[in-house]
Short mmCIF file of C-alpha atoms in Angstrom, two decimals:
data_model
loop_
_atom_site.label_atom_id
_atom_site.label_comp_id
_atom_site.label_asym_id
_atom_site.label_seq_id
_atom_site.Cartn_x
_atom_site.Cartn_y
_atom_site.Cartn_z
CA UNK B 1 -56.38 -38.24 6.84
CA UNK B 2 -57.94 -38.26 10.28
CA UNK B 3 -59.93 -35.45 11.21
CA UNK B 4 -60.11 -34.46 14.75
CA UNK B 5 -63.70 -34.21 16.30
CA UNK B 6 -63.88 -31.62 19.06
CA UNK B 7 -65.43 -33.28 22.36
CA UNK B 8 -67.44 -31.56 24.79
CA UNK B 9 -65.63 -32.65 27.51
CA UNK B 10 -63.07 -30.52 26.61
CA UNK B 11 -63.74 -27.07 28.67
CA UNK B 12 -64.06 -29.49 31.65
CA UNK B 13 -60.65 -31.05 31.49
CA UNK B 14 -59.70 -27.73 31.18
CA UNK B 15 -61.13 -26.12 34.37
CA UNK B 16 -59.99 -28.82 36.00
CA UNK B 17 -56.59 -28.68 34.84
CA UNK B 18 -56.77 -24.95 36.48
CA UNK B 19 -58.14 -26.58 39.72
CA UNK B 20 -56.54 -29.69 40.47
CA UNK B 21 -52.59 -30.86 40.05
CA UNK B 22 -53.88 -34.27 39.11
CA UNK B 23 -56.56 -34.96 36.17
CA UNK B 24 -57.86 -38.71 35.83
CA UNK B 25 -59.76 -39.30 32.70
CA UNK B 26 -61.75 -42.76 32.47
CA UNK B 27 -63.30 -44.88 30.24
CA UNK B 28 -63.19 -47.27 27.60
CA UNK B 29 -60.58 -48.47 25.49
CA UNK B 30 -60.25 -46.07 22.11
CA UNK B 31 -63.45 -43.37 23.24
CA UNK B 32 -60.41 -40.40 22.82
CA UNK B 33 -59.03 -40.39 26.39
CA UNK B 34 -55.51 -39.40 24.86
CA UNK B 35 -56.17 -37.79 22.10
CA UNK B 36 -58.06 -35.17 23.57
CA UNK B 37 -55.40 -34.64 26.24
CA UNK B 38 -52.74 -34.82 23.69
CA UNK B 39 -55.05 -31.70 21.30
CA UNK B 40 -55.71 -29.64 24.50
CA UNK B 41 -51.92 -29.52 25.25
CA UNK B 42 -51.27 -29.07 21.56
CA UNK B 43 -48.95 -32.01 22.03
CA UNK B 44 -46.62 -30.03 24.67
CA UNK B 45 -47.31 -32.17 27.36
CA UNK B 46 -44.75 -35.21 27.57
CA UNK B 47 -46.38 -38.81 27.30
CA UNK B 48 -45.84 -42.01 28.46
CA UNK B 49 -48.11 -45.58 27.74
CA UNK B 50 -48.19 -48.41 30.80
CA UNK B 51 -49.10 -50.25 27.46
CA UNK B 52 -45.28 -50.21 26.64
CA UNK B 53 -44.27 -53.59 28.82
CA UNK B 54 -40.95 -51.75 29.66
CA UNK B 55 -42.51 -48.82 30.95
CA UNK B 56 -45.14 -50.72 33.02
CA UNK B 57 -42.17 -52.61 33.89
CA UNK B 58 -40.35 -49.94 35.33
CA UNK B 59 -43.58 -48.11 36.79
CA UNK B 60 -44.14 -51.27 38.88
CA UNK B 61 -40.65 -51.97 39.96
CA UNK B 62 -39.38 -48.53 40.74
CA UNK B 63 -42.22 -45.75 40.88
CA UNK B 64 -39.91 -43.10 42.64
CA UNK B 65 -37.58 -43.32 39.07
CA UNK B 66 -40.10 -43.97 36.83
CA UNK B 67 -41.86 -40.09 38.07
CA UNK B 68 -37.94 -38.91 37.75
CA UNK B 69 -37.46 -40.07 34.81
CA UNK B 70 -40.83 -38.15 33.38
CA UNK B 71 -40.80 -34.89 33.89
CA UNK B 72 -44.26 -33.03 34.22
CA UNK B 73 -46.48 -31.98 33.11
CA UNK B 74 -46.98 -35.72 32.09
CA UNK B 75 -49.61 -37.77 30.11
CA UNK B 76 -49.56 -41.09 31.91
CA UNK B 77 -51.84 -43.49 29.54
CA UNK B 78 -53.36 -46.78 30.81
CA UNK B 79 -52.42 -45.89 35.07
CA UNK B 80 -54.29 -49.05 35.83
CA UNK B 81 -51.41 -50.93 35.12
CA UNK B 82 -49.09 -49.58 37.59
CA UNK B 83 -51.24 -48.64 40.32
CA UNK B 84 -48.06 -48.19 42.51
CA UNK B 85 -47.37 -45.23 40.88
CA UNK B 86 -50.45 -43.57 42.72
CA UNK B 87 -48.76 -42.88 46.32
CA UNK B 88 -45.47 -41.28 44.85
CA UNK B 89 -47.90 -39.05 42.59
CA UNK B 90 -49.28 -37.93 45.80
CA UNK B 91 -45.72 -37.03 47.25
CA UNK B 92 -44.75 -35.55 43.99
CA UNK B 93 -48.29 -33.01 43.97
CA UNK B 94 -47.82 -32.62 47.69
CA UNK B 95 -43.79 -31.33 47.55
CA UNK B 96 -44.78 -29.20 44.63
CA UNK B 97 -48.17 -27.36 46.46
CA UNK B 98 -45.62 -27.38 49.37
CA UNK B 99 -43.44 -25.38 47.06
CA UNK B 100 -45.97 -23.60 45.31
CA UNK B 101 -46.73 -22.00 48.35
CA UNK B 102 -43.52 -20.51 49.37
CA UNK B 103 -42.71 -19.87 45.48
CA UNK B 104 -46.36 -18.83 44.77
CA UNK B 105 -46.54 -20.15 41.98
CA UNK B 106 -49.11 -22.67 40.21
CA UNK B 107 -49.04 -26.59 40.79
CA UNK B 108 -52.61 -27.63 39.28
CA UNK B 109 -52.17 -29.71 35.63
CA UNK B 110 -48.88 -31.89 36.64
CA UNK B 111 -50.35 -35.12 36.00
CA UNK B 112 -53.10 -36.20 33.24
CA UNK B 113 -54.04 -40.04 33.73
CA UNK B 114 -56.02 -41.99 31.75
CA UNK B 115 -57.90 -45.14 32.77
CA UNK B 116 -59.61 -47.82 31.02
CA UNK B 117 -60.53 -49.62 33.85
CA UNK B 118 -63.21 -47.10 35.72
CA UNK B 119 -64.16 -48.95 38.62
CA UNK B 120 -61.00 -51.30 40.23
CA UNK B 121 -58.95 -48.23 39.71
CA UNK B 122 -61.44 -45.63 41.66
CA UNK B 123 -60.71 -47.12 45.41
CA UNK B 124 -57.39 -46.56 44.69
CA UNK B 125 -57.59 -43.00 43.25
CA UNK B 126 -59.80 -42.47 46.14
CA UNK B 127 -57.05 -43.69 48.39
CA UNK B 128 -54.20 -42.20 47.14
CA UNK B 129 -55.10 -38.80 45.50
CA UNK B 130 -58.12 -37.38 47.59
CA UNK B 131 -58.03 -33.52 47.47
CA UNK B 132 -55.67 -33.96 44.72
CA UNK B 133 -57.67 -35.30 41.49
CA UNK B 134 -60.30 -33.90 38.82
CA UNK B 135 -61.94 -37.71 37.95
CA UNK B 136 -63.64 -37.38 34.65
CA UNK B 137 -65.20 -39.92 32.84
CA UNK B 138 -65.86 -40.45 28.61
CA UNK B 139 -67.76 -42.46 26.16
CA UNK B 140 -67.98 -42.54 22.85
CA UNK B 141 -68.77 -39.93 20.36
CA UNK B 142 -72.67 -38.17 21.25
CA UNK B 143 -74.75 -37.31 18.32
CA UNK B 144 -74.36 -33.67 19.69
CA UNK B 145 -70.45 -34.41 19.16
CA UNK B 146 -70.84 -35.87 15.68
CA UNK B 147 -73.01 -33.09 14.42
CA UNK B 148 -70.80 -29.66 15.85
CA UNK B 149 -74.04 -28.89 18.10
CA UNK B 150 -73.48 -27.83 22.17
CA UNK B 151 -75.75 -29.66 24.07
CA UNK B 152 -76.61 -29.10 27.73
CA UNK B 153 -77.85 -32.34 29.50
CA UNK B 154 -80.89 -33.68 28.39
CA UNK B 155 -84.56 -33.20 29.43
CA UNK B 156 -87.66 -33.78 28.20
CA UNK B 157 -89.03 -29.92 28.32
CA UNK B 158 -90.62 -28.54 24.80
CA UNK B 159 -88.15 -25.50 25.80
CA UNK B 160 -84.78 -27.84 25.76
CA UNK B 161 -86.09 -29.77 22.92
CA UNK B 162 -87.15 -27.10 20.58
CA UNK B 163 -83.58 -25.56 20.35
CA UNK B 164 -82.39 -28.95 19.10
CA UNK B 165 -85.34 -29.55 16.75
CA UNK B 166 -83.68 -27.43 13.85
CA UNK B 167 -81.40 -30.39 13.17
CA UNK B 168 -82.50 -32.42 10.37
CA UNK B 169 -84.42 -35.76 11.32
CA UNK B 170 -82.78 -38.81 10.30
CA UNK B 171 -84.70 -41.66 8.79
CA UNK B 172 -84.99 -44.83 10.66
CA UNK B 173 -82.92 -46.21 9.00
CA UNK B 174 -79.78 -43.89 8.92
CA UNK B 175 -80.57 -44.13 13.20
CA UNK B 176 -79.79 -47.36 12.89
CA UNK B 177 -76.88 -47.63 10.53
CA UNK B 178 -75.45 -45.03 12.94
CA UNK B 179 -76.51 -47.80 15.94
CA UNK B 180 -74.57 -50.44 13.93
CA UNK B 181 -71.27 -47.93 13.66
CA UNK B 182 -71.15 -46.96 17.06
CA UNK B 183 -69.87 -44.59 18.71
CA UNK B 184 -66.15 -45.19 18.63
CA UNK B 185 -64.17 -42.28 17.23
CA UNK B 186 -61.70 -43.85 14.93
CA UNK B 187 -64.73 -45.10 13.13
CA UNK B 188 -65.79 -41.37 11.84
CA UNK B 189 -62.38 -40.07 11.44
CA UNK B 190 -61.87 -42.80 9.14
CA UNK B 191 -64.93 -43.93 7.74
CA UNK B 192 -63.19 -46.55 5.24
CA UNK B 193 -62.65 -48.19 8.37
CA UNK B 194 -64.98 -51.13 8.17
CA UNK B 195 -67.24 -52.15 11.09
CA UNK B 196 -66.39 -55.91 11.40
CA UNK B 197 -62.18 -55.38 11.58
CA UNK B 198 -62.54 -52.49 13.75
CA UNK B 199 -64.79 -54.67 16.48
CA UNK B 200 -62.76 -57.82 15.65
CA UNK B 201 -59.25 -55.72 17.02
CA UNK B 202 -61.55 -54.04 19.58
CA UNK B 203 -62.37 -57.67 21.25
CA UNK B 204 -59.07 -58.37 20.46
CA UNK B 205 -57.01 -55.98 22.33
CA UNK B 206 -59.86 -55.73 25.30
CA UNK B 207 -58.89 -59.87 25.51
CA UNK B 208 -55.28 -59.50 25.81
CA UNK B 209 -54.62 -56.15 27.09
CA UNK B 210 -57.54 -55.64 29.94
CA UNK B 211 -58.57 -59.60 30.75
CA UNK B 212 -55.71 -61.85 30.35
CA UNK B 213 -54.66 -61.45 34.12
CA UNK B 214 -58.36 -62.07 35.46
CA UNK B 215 -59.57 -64.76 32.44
CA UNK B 216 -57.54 -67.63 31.61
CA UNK B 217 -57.12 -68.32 28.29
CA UNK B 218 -58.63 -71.51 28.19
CA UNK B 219 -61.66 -69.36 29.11
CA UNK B 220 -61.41 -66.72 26.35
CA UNK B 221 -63.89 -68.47 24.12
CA UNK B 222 -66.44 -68.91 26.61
CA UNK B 223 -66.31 -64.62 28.06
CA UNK B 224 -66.62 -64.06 24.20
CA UNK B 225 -69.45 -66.19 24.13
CA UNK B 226 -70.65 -64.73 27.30
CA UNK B 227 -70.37 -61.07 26.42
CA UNK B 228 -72.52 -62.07 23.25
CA UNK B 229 -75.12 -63.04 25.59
CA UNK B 230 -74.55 -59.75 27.60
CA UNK B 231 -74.78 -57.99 24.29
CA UNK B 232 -78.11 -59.48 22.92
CA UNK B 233 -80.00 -58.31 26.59
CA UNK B 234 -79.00 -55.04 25.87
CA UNK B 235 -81.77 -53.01 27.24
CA UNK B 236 -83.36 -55.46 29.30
CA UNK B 237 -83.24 -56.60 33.05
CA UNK B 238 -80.30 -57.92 34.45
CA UNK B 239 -80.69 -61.55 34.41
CA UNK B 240 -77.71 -63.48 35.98
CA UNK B 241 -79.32 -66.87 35.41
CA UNK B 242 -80.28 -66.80 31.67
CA UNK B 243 -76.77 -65.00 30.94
CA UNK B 244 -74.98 -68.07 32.83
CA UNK B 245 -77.23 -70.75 31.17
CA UNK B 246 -76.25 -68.76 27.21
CA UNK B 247 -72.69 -69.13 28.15
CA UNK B 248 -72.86 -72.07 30.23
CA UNK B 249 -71.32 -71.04 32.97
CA UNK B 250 -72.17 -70.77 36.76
CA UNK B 251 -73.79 -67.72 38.16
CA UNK B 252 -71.00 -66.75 40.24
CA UNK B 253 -68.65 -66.46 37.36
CA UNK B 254 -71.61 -64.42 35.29
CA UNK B 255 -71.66 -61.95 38.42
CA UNK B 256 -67.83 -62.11 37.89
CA UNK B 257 -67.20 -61.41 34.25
CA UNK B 258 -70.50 -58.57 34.91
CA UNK B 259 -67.94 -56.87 37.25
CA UNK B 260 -65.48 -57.20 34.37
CA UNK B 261 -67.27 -55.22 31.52
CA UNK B 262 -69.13 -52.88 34.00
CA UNK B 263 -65.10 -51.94 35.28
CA UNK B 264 -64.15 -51.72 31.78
CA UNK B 265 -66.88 -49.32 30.86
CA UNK B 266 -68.39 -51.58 28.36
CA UNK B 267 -71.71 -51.68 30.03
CA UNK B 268 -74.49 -49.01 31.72
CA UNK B 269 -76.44 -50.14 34.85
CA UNK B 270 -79.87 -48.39 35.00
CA UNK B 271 -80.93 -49.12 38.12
CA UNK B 272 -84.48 -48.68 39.03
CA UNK B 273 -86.56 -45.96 40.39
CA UNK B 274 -87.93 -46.33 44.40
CA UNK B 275 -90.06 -43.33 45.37
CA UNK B 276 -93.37 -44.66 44.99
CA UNK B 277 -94.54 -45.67 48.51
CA UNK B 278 -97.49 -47.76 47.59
CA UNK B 279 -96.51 -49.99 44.77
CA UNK B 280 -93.50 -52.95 45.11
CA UNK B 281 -91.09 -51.11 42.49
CA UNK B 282 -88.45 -54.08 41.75
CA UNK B 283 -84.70 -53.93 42.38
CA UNK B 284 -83.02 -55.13 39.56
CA UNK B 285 -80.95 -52.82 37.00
CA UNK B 286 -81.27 -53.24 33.75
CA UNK B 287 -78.30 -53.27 31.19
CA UNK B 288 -76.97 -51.53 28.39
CA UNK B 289 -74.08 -51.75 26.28
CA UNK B 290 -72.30 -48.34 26.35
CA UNK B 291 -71.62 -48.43 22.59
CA UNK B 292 -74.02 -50.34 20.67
CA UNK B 293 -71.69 -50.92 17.72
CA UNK B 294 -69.59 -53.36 19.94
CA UNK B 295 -73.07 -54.94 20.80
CA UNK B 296 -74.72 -55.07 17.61
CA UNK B 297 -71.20 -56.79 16.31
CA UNK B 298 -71.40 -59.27 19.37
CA UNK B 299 -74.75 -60.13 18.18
CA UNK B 300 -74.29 -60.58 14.89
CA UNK B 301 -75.21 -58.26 13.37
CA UNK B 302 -73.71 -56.15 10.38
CA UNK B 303 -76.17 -54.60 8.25
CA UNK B 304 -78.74 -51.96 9.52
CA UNK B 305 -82.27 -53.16 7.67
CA UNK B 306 -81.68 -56.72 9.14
CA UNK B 307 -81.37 -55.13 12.64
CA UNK B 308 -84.15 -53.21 12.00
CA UNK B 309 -86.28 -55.58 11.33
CA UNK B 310 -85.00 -58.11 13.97
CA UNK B 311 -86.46 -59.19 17.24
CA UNK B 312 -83.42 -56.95 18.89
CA UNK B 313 -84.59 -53.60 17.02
CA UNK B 314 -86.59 -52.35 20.27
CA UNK B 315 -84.21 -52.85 22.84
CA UNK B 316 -81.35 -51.63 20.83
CA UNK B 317 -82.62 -48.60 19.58
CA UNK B 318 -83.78 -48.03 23.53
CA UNK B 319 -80.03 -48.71 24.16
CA UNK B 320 -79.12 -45.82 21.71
CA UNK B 321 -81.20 -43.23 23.05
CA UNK B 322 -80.31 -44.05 26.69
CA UNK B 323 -76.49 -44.12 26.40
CA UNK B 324 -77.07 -40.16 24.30
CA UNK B 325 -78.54 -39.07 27.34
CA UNK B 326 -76.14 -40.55 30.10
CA UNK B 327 -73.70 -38.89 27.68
CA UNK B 328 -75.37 -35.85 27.70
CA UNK B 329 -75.00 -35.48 31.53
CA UNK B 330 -71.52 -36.91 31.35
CA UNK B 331 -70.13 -34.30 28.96
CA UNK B 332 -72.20 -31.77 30.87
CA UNK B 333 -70.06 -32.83 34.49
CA UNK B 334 -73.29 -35.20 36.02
CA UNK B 335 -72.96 -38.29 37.39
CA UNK B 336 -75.73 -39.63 35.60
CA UNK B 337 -76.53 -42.23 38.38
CA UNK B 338 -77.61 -39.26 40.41
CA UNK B 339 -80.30 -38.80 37.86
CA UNK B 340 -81.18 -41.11 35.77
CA UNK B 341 -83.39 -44.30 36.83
CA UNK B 342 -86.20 -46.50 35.02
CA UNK B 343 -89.77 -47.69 36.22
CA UNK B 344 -91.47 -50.98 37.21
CA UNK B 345 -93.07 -52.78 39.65
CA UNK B 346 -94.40 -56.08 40.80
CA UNK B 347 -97.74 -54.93 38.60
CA UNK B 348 -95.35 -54.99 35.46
CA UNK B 349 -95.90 -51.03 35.43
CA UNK B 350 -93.16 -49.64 33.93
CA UNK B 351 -91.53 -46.56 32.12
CA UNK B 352 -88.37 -46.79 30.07
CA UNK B 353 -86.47 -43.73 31.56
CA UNK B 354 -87.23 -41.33 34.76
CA UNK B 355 -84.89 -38.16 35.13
CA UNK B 356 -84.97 -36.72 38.60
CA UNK B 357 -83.51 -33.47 38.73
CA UNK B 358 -83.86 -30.43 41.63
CA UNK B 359 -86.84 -32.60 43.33
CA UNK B 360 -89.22 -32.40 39.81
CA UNK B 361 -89.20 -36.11 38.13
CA UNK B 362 -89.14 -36.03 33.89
CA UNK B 363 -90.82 -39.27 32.38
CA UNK B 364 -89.52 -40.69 29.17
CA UNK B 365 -91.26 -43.36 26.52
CA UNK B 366 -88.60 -44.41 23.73
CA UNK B 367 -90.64 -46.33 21.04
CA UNK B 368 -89.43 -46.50 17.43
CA UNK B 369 -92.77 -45.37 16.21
CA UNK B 370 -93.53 -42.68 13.88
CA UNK B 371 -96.67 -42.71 14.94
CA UNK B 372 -96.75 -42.15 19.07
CA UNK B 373 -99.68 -41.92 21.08
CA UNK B 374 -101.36 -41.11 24.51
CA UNK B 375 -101.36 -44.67 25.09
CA UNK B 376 -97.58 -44.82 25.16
CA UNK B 377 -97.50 -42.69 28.24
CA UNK B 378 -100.53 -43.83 30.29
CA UNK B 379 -97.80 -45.69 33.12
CA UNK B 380 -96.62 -41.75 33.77
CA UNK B 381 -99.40 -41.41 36.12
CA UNK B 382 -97.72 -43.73 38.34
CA UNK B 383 -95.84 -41.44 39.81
CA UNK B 384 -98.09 -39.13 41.14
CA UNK B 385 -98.59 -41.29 44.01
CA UNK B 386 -94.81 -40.71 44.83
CA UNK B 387 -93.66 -37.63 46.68
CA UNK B 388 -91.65 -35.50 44.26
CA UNK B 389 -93.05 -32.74 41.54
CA UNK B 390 -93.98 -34.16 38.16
CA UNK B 391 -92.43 -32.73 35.62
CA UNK B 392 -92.65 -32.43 31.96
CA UNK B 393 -92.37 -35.77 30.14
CA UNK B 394 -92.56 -37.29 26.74
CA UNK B 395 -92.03 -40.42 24.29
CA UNK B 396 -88.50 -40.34 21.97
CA UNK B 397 -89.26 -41.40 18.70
CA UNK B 398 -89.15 -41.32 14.81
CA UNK B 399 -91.80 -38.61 14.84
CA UNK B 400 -91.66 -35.68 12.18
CA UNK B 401 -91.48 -32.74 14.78
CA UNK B 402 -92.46 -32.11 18.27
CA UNK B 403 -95.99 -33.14 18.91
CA UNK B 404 -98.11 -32.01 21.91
CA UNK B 405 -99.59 -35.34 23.64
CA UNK B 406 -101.55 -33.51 26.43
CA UNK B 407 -100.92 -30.11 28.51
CA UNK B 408 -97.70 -31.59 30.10
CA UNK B 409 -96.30 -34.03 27.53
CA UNK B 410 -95.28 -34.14 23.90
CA UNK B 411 -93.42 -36.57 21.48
CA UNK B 412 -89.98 -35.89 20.97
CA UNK B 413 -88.28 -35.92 17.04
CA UNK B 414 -84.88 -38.30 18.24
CA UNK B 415 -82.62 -35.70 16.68
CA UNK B 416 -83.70 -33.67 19.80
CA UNK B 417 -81.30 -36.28 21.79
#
């Protein structure tokens, strides 16, 4: 039986159901986009899927009938397919705040969309529905999620990370049969679900259902083979050239099938962090898988000690702890591009994460160590020769419990995440 797993996203669809007559919800295929709609309505709103070829059909051909023939307020899954719909959802909201006005009555809530393709579909959101939309977007399920525990977003403060200390440490290895699930809900609500038939649908469905009309089929085996290589840099710099020469393919078409995964949600661009004014920090992002299940199972790999012990373990488990804190500012209503950057320059300085928040700049080391040391955070010195307030910092790890490094730093138990 599945068992429902409360999101924290959930109080912020609701305030903006209260605020706005149009809610977008993005993000990947299968992270809960629906079924958290579908639990906060208690299943009174009415639904329809642009999956359903007739009703994308119809939502292309004849928008004006398709909103008649759907009465609000409406569930509208997959609105990437029928972008068309988006202007007459605009004259719909607009008659009703027109009559909402004279009636004075409430028009916020009329229209929940879901979206699995973030980026292609924002430009015409922004187009269509300015003024008129709550955008928020989802991942996967957080630790925070998985384990009933509220979670602000994260930073690296003893204060923030003492209240989450209480939760029991897991071993290094349970971290990383948890990095080899992933994140996807079905995969806890069912956990006879195996790994390798879930990810084998996954990549099937993302094929047919969200590339098809961009990738020719002829070229399906070589984007599998190319997201493989996307996969296995997890965690690394973007590298155009090496991901081409993997999948042998040109560099324009690896900058093209980027866009693809990055649109789908399927990737995380870090980009890197410029206030330093006398050091050459470099310009390239580096790249994470958004759920490292789908990546680990693109890299083949299946069973936790062998990833462990792999060349990949570092990277990966870097990937881990990075996506739990962009989810941590996502299910706390934060762009995390506004915050989050990483560190290096032309001097191959660098530091894995640097969160920038009200002017004060937070340093993070994520090493799989149990044993962390002042070493491991000798590059946060860097920034003092930038302009902004340096703040508390500290290394994520497999450590016991939180460990003063010096007066301003300590290591960080990952359970904290």
């Amino acid at each position: 039986m599945n068992t429902y797993i409360k999101r924290l996203l959930e109080n912020d669809i609701i305030e903006n159901s209260k605020s706005f007559p149009v809610i977008l919800v993005c993000g990947p295929r299968q992270v809960g986009k629906t079924t958290v709609l579908k639990k906060l309505s208690s299943n009174k709103l009415n639904y329809v899927s642009l999956d359903d070829p007739l009703e994308r059909k119809s939502a292309k051909e004849d928008p004006s009938l398709f909103l008649e023939n759907h009465k609000t307020p409406l569930i509208i899954d997959e609105i990437q397919y029928a972008t068309e719909l988006l202007p007459y959802i605009k004259m719909k909201v607009d008659k009703a705040r027109l009559e909402a006005l004279e009636d004075n009555t409430n028009c916020n809530g009329l229209y929940y969309l879901t979206g699995s393709q973030m980026f292609t579909m924002m430009e015409n959101v922004s187009e269509s529905l300015a003024g008129r939309v709550g955008i928020i977007d989802m991942y996967g399920l957080s630790y925070s999620e998985l384990i009933g525990r509220e979670q602000d977003y994260f930073l690296p403060t003893k204060d923030r990370c003492s209240k989450r200390e209480n939760n029991k440490r897991p071993e290094t290895l349970e971290v990383f049969e948890k990095i080899i699930r992933g994140s996807f809900p079905a995969l806890y609500q069912n956990e006879n679900i195996s790994t390798e038939k879930f990810y084998n649908s996954y990549l099937r469905t993302y094929l047919e259902r969200d590339i098809r009309d961009m990738v020719t089929i002829k070229e399906e085996t070589k984007f599998l083979t190319f997201m493989s290589a996307v996969a296995a840099r997890t965690g690394q710099e973007l590298n155009y050239d090496n991901i081409a020469k993997d999948a042998e393919i040109d560099n324009k078409t690896a900058k093209n099938w980027l866009s693809l995964l990055r649109t789908s949600g399927l990737i995380f661009l870090l980009q890197p962090y410029s206030n330093n004014p006398t050091t050459r920090a470099i310009k390239t992002p580096k790249m994470y898988f958004t759920d490292t299940g789908l990546a680990c199972y693109l890299s083949g790999y299946s069973d936790a000690k062998t990833l462990e012990r792999s060349a990949m373990n570092g990277h990966i488990f870097e990937t881990y702890v990075v996506m739990e804190i962009v989810k941590s500012f996502v299910n706390d209503n934060k762009d995390p591009r506004l915050y989050l950057n990483f560190y290096r320059d032309s001097n191959q300085i660098e530091i894995d994460l640097v969160i920038t928040m009200n002017n004060t700049v937070y340093p993070i080391e994520i090493k799989k160590s149990k044993n962390p040391n002042n070493d491991m955070i000798k590059n946060f010195k860097i920034l003092n020769k930038g302009e902004k307030e340096i703040g508390e910092g500290g290394i994520i790890c497999m450590v016991e419990k939180i460990v003063p490094l010096d007066e301003k730093n300590i290591a960080i138990p990952i359970q904290c995440v």
